[in-house]
XYZ file of C-alpha atoms in Angstrom:
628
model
C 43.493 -49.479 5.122
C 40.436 -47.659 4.899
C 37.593 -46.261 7.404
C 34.021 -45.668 7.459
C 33.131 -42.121 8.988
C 30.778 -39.975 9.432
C 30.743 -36.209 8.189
C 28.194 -33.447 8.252
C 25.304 -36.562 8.724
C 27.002 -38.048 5.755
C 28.388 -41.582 5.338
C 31.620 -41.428 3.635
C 34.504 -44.526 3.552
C 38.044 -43.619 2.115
C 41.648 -44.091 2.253
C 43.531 -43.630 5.282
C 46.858 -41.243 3.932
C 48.414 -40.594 7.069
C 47.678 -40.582 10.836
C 48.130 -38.815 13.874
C 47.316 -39.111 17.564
C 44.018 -37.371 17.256
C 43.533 -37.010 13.130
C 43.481 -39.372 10.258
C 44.523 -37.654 6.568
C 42.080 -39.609 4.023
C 42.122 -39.530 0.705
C 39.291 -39.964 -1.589
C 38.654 -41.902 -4.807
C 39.105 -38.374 -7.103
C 42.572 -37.812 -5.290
C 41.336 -35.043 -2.765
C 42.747 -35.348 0.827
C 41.182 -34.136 3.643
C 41.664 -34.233 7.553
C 39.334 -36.064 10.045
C 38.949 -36.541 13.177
C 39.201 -39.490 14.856
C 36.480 -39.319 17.138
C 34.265 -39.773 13.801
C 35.507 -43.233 12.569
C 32.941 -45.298 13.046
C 35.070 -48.482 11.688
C 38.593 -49.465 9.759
C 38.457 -52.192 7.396
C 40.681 -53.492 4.383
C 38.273 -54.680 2.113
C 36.303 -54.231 -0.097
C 37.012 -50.845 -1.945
C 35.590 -47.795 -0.190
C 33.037 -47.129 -3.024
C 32.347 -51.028 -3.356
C 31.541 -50.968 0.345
C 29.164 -48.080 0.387
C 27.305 -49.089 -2.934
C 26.900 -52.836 -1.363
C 25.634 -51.548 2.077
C 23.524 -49.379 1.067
C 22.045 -52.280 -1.262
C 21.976 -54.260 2.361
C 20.565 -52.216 4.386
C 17.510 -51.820 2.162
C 16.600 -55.593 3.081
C 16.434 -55.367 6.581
C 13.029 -54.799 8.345
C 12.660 -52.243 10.381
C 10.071 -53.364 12.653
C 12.093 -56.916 13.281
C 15.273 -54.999 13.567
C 13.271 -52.989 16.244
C 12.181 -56.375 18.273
C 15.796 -58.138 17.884
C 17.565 -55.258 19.319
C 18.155 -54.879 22.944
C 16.048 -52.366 25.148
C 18.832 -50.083 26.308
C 21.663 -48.641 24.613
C 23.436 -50.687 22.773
C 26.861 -50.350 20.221
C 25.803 -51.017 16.676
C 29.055 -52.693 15.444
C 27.902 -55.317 18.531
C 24.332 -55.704 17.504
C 25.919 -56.611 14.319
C 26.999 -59.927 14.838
C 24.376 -61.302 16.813
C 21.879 -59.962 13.959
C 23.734 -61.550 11.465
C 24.621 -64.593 13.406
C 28.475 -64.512 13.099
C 31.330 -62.144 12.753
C 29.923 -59.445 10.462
C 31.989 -58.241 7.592
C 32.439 -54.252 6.645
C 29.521 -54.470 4.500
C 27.156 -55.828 6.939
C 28.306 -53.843 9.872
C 27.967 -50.773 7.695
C 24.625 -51.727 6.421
C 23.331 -52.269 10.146
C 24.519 -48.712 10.926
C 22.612 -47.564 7.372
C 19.965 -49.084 8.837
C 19.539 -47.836 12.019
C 20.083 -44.495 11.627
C 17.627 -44.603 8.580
C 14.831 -45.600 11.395
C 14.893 -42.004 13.634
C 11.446 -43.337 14.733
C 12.537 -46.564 15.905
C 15.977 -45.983 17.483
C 17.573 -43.187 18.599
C 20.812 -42.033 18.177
C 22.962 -41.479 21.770
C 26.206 -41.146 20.002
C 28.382 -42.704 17.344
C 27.080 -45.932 16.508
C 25.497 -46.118 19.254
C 21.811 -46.551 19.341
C 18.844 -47.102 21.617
C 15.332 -48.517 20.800
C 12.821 -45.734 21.102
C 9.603 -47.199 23.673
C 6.593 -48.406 22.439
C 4.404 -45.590 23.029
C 6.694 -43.173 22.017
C 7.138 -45.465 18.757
C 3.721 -45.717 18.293
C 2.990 -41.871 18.458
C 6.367 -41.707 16.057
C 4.609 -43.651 13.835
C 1.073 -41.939 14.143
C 2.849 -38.420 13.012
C 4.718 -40.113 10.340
C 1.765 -41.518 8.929
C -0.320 -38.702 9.022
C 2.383 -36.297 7.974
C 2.437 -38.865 4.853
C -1.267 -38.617 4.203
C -0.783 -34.614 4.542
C 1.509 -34.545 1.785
C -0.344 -37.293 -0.487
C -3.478 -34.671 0.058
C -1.295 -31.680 -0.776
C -0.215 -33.178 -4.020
C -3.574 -34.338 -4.852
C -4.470 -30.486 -4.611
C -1.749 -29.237 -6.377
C -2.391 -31.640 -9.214
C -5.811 -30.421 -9.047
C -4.725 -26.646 -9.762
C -2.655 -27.471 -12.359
C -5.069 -28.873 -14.078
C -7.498 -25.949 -13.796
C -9.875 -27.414 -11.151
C -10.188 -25.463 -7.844
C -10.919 -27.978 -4.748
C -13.334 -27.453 -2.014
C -10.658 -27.165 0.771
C -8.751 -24.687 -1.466
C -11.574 -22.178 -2.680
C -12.501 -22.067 1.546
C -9.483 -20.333 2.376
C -8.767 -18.266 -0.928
C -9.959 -14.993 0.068
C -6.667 -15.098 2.793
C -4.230 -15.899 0.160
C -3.602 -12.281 -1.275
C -3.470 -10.361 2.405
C -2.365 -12.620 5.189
C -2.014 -16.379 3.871
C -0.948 -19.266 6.639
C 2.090 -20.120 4.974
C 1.874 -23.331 7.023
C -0.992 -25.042 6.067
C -1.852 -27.269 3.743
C -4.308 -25.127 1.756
C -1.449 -22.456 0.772
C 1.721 -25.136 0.483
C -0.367 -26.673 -2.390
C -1.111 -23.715 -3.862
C 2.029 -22.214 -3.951
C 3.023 -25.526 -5.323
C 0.848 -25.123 -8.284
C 1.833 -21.680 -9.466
C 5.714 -22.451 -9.370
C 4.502 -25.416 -11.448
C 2.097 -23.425 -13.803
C 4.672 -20.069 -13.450
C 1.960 -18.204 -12.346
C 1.336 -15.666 -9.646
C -1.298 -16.123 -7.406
C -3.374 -13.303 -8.687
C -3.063 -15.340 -11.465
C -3.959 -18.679 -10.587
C -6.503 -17.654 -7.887
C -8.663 -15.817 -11.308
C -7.734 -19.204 -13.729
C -9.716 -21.395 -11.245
C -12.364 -18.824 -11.087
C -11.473 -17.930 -7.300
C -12.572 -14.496 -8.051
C -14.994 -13.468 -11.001
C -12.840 -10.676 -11.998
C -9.628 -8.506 -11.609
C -11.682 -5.598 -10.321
C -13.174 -7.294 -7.673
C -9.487 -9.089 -6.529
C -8.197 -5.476 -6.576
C -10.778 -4.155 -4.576
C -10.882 -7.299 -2.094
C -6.654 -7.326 -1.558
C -6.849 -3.594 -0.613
C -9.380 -4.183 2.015
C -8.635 -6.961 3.819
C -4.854 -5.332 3.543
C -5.956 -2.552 4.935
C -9.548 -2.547 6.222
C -9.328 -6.409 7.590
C -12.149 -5.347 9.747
C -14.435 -3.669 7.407
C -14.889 -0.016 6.081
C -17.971 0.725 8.674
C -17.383 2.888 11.950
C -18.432 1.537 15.806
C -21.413 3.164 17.179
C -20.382 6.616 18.858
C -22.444 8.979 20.326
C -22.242 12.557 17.829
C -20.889 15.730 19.538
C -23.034 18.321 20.943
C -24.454 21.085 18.805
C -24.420 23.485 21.392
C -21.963 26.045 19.760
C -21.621 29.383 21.573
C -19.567 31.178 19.166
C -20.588 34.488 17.350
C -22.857 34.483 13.943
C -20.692 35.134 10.783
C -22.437 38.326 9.103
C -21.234 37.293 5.542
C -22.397 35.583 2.008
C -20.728 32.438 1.747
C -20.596 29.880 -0.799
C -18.951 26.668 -0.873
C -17.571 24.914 -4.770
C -17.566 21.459 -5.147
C -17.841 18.785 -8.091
C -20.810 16.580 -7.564
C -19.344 14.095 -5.709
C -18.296 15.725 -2.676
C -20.415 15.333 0.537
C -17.125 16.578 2.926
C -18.051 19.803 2.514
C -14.422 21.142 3.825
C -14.320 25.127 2.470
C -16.287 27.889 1.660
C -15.746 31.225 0.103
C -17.220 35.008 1.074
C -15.903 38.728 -0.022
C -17.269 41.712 1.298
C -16.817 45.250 0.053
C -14.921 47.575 1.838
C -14.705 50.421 -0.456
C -14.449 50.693 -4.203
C -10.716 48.912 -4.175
C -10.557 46.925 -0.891
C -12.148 44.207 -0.355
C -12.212 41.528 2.909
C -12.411 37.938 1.994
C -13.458 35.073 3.575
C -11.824 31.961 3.600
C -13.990 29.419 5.839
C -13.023 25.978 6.883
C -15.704 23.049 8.749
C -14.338 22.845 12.253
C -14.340 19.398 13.200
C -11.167 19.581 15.663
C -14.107 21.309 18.363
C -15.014 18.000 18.668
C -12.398 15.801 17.660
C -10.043 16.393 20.657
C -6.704 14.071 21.050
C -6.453 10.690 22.348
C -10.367 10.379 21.625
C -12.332 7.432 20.490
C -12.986 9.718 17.241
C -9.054 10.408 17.018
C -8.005 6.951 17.239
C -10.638 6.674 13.949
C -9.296 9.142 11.895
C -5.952 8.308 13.083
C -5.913 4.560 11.877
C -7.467 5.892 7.748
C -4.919 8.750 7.981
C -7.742 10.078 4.976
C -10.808 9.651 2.593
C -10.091 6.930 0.561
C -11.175 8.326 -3.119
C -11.528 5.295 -6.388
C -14.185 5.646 -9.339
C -17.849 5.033 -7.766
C -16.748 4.572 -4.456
C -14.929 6.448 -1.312
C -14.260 5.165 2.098
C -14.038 7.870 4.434
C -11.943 9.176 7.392
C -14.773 9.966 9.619
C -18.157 8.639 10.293
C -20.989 10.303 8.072
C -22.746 11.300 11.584
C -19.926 13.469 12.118
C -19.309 14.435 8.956
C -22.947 16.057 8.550
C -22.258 17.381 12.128
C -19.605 19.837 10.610
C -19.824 19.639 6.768
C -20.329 23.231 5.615
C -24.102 22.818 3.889
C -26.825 25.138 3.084
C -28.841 23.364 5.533
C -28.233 24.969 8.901
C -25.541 27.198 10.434
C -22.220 25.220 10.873
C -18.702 26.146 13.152
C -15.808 27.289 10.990
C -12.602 28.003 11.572
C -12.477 31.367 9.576
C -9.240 33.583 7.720
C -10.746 37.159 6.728
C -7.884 38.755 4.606
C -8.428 42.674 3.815
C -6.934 42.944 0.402
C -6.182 46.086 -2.282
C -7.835 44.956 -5.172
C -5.388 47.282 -7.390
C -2.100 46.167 -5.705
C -2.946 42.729 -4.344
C -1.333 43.555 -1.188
C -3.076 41.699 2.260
C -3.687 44.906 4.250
C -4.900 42.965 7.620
C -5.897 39.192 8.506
C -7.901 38.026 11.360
C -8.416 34.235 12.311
C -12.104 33.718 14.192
C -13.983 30.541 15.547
C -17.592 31.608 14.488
C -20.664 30.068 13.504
C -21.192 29.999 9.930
C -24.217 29.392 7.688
C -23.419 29.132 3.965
C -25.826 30.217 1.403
C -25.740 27.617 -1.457
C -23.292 24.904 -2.062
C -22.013 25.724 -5.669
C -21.287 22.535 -7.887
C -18.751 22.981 -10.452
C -20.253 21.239 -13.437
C -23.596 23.882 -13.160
C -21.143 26.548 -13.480
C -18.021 25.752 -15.589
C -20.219 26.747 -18.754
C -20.549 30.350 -17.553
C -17.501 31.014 -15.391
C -14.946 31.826 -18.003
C -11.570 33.721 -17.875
C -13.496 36.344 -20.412
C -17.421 36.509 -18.470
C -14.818 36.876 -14.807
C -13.018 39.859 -16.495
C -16.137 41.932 -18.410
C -18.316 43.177 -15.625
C -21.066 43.821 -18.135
C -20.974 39.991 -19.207
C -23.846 37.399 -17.532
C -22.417 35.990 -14.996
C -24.118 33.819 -12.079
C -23.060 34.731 -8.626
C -21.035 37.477 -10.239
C -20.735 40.139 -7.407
C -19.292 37.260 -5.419
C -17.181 35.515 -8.162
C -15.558 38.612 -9.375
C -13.811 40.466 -6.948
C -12.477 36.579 -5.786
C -10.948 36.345 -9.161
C -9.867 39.671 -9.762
C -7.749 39.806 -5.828
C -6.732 35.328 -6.883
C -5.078 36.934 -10.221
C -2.979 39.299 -8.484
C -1.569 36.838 -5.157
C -1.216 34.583 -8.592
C 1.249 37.185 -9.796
C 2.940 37.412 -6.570
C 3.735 34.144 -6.191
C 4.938 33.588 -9.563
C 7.335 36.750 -9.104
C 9.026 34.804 -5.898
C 9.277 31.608 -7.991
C 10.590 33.171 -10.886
C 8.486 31.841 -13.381
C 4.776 31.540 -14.045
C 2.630 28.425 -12.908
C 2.011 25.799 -15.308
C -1.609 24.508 -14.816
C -2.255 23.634 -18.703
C -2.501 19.782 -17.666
C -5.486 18.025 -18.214
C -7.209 16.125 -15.140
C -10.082 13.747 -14.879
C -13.149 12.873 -13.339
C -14.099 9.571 -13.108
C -18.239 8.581 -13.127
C -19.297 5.502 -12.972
C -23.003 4.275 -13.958
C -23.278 0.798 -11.749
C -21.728 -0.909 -8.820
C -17.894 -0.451 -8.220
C -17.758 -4.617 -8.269
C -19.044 -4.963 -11.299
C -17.233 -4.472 -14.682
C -19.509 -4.305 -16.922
C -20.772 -0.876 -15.509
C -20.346 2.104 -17.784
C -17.884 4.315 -16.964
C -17.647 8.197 -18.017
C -14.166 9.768 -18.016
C -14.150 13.747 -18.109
C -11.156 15.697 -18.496
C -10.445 19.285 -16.943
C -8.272 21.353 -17.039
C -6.336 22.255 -14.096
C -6.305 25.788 -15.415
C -10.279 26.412 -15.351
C -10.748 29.825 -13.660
C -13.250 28.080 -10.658
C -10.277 25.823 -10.045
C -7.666 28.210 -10.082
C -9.605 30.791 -7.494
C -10.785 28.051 -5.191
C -7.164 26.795 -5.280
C -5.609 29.783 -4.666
C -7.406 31.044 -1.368
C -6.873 27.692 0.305
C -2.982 28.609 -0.322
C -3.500 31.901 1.036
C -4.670 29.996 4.476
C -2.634 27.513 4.651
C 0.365 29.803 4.433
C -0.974 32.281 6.452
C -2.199 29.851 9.530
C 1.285 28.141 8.852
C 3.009 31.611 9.593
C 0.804 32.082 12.393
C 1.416 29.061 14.404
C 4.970 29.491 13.899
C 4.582 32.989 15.008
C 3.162 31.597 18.217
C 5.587 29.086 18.910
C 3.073 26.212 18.553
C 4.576 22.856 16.116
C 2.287 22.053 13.262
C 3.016 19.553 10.350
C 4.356 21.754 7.410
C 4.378 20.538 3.788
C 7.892 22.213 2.175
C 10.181 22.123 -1.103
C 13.507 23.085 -1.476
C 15.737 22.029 -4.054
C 13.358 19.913 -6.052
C 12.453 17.858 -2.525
C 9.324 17.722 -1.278
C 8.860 16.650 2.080
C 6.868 16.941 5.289
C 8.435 18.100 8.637
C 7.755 20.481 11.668
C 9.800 23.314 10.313
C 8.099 26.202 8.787
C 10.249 26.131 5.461
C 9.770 27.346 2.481
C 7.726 25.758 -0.483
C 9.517 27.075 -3.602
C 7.159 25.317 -5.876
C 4.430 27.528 -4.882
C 6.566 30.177 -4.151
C 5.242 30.470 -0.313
C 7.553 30.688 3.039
C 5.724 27.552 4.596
C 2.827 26.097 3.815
C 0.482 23.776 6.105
C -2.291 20.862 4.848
C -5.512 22.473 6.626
C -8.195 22.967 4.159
C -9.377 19.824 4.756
C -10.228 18.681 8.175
C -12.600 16.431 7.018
C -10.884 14.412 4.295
C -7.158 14.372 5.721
C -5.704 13.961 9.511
C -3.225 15.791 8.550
C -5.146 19.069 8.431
C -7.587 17.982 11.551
C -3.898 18.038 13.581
C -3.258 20.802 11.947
C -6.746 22.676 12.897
C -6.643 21.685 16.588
C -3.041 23.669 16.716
C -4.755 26.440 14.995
C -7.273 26.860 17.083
C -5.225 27.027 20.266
C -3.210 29.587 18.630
C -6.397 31.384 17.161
C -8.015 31.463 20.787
C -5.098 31.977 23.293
C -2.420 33.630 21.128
C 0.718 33.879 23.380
C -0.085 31.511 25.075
C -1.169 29.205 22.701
C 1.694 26.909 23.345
C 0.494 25.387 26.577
C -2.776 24.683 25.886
C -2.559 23.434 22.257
C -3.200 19.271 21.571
C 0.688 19.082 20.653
C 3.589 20.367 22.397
C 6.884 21.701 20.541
C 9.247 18.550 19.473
C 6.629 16.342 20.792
C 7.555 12.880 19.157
C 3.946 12.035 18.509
C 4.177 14.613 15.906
C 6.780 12.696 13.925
C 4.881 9.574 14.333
C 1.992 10.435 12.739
C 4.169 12.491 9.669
C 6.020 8.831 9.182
C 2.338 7.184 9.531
C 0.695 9.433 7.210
C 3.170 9.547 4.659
C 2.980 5.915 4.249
C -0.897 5.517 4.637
C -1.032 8.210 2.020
C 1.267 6.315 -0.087
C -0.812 3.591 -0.595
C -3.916 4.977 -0.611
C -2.369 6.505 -4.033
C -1.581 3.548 -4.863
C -4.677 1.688 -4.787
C -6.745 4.850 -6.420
C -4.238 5.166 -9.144
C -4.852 0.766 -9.418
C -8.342 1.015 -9.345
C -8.130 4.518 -12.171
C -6.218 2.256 -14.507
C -8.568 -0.378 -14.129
C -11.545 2.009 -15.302
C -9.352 3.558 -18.064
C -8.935 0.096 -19.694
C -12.761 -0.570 -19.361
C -13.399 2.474 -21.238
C -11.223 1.406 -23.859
C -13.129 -1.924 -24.520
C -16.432 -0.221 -24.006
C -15.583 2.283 -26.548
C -14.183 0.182 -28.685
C -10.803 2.135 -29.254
C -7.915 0.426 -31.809
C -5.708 3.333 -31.796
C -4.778 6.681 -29.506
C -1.997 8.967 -29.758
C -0.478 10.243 -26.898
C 2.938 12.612 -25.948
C 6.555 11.061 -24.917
C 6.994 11.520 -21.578
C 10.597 9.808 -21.460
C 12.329 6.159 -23.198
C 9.089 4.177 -23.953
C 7.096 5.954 -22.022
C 4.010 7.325 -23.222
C 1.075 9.325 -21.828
C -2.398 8.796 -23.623
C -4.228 12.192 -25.024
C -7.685 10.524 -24.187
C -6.977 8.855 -20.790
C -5.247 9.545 -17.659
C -3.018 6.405 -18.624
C 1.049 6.153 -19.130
C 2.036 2.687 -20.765
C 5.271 1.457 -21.386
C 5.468 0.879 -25.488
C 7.972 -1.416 -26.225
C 10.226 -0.532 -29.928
C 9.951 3.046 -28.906
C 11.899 4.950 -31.426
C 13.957 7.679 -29.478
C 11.761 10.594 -29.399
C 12.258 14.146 -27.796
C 9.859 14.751 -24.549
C 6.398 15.641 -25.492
C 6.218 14.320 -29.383
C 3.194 13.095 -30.760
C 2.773 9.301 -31.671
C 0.398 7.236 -32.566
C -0.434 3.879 -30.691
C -2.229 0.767 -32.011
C -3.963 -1.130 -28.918
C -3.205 -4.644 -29.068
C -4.386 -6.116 -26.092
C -4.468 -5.282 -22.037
C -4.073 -6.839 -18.871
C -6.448 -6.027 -16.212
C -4.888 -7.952 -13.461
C -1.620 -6.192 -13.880
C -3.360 -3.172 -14.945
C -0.988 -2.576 -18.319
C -2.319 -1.290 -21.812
C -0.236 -3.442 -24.363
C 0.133 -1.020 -27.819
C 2.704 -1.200 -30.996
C 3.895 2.172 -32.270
C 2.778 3.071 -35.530
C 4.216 6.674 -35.802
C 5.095 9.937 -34.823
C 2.529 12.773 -35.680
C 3.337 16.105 -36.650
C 2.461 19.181 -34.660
């Protein structure tokens, strides 16, 4: 005896083994027994073999017509194995009573199921609409293949190239458009970077890069609503000093400048003067919720897309042009000892004599001009005294870290002759040393602030976001810890109000604790453990993150440029660790695989034999190691 049965949705006929009152045990062809219940026979039968009956069925129920099916069955419920024989005009056998049942469940549209075996024919309307979707659902996925077909084939269809630009950032995984896409690069095994450039979606990698980061990020655009500008109506106290700011040519966010003034022939009181934008930029502000969503200045080759909007920016930027607020930290220093004899922090106005651009003075400011009075020097009475009192807090610092600072890397600068969309501009790459003396004394007076105003607003009980690192671990809290790689007992981002929000946070707590002191704590913008705070440390870190990333994207991109444009076959460059190698020429690591094991920082020399700008990699085969 055998039985027809359903299971999981599945058809299945087998042996009955053994029964009980509620369960059958059946046994299949192979010899594997399982247990069923009853309530899922649909029908017994003795003949013909279970397989014979499903393969025959099937066969069957491939003949019968749906739509006359639909007209000879009865308009309420009915029992299939009933229907059966006055369909087939007589007493149906197993095969035709299971090809019936094939049948009608094969038909969802038609009948509907309202239990086992039975069925019930679904109204003509509600047929017809079944029907409608079925049909067009059909036509949908004719049209999809049709695309897809298309794509692989390297032609890029009308429908398809209309919705491209949303296929890297937010793509509607449920339409048509993307379904047959997708399709076509699991077909072609490509990515859709890919196959978006292949069918000449894009004209280039540059501009793909440049076009996923926005509309990731910037899905709005990169331009700032109309806001009114704050009021220049300043009442704070002229700063009597001579101030000068240091920038590379780039820079319009004018963030810092610089002034010393003589006390007596070995003390000195320096300046160390910051733009002041958190007068106006006051929490929960249309202008906060700005700088809050860009977190910071977004920097790539020939192009920046900044925190704030360039009204304000010119509003507090420190130029030459016209007296400007600054948050100020005058430091009375021993130019013998290096020891800071008195600090004072002041909200002032101040107006800075000449903005200073690094590549008009690199040639003249030298290690050896800064330490020989009697050597030409521009803006030496100002430079000197900087450099002389930066050497010694150097020295300090290096004494708590136990080890001098190594600044001997090589950085670059990045100038680009054309548009930042197209690649066929020419781009300049300039190295620097991190090391150069204008660097180093800039570099080390911002330090001096932001681990002084760091100290003071923990001294004042008011929270500020502190940048620390202790055991290797860099990280950014609310505790005023220690940062052992610059050898400081906290240290604060507040240099630059304009570029990060970070340091405009940072400024507003300042400020409170600069102009109420004790009390500085109830007034300032942030409370302590306020859980804003640690919201915008998680926000920033991750904003941050990827604006890295897409600078660092965009810098490779350039670097491979130059390459072509220059025509380079080889380059040597210094093991960094495995296959890693960073160029001597470039700010570039590439993976080079056959790597011979090499100690960190060997010489080898790299044939280029090929790059990929979409994925940003230099491709190179090792030809040798160089001796020093």
């Amino acid at each position: 005896m055998y039985v027809l049965y359903e299971d999981s949705g599945n058809f299945k006929a087998e042996r009955i083994f053994s029964e009980s009152d509620s369960t059958l045990q059946v046994e299949a062809a192979s010899g594997k027994r399982s247990k069923i219940k009853k309530t899922n026979v649909l029908f017994s039968f003795d003949q013909p073999e279970p397989a014979t009956l499903l393969e025959q069925a099937s066969s069957l129920a491939q003949t019968i017509e749906i739509d006359f099916l639909w007209e000879c069955a009865p308009q309420e419920e009915f029992d299939a194995q009933e229907f059966a024989q006055e369909y087939f005009g007589h007493a149906p056998t197993a095969v035709e009573k299971a090809a019936l049942i094939f049948a009608l469940n094969s038909a969802p549209a038609y009948f509907h199921r309202r239990g086992k075996g039975r069925y019930r024919p679904a109204p003509p309307d509600i047929l017809q609409a079944a029907l409608a979707a079925i049909e067009k659902k059909r036509l949908q996925a004719e049209q999809q293949q049709q695309w897809t077909d298309q794509m692989v084939a390297g032609h890029l269809p009308e429908a398809i190239a209309a919705v491209a630009m949303t296929f890297l950032a937010r793509p509607d995984k449920n339409s048509l458009e993307w379904k047959a896409f997708d399709a076509a690069c699991t077909t072609t095994g490509t990515s859709p970077e890919e196959m978006l450039l292949r069918l000449g979606a894009w004209p280039n990698p540059l501009v793909l890069h440049r076009h996923r980061f926005l509309t990731q990020n910037f899905p709005k655009g990169t331009g700032f609503p109309d806001i009114e500008p704050p009021s220049e109506d300043w009442d704070f106290p002229m700063a009597d000093v001579e101030a000068y700011s240091v920038d590379d040519a780039s820079t319009i966010e004018v963030d810092d400048a610089l002034s010393v003034q003589t006390v007596s022939d070995d003390i000195v009181r320096v300046g160390v003067h910051i733009a002041a934008p958190a007068l106006a930029i006051r929490r929960g502000t249309v202008l906060d919720e700005i700088a809050r969503s860009r977190m910071s200045t977004v920097y790539t080759p020939g192009e920046k897309i900044p925190m704030l909007p360039d009204a304000l920016i010119q509003r507090f930027s420190l130029n030459a042009d016209k007296p400007r607020p600054a948050l100020s930290l005058y430091a009375t220093a021993n130019l013998t000892t290096g020891e800071i004899l008195e600090t004072e922090t002041r909200v002032e106005m101040l107006h800075v004599r000449e903005n200073l651009r690094i590549h008009n003075l690199d040639d003249w400011v030298t290690e050896e001009t800064l330490d020989n009075p009697e050597a030409e020097l521009p803006y030496g009475h100002w430079l000197r005294p900087l450099w002389r009192l930066a050497k010694l807090l150097s020295a300090q610092r290096d004494e708590v870290r136990g080890k001098t600072e190594n600044n001997t890397r090589v950085e670059y600068s990045f100038h680009l002759e054309g548009s930042p969309d197209d690649p066929d501009s020419t781009i300049r790459i300039v190295p620097r040393r991190r090391d150069a003396p204008l660097d180093r004394l800039v570099a080390e007076y911002m330090i001096l602030a932001n681990n002084h105003w760091g100290g003071l607003l923990a001294q004042h009980g008011v929270p500020g976001i502190y940048r620390s690192q202790q055991a290797g671990r860099v990280r950014m809290s609310t505790q005023a810890l220690p940062h052992e790689a610059i050898g400081v007992p906290q240290y604060i981002w507040s240099t630059s109000p304009l570029r990060r929000y970070v340091d405009l946070i940072n400024q507003g707590q300042i400020l409170a604790a600069a102009q109420h002191g004790v009390s500085a704590r109830l007034v300032a913008p942030f409370k302590p453990k306020e859980a804003d705070l640690y919201a915008i440390i998680g926000a920033f870190d991750s904003q941050y993150s990827a604006w890295g990333d897409f600078q660092t994207t965009i810098e490779r991109y350039w670097c491979l440029r130059w390459l072509q444009q220059h025509d380079v076959k080889q380059v040597r460059g210094q093991v960094l660790r495995d296959d890693l190698v960073r160029l001597d020429c470039l700010p570039l690591v590439t993976r080079v695989p056959g790597l011979p094991e090499l100690e960190r920082g060997r010489l080898v020399e790299l044939e280029i034999i090929g790059c990929d700008e979409l994925t940003v990699e230099l491709h190179c085969r090792y030809l040798g190691a160089v001796e020093p």
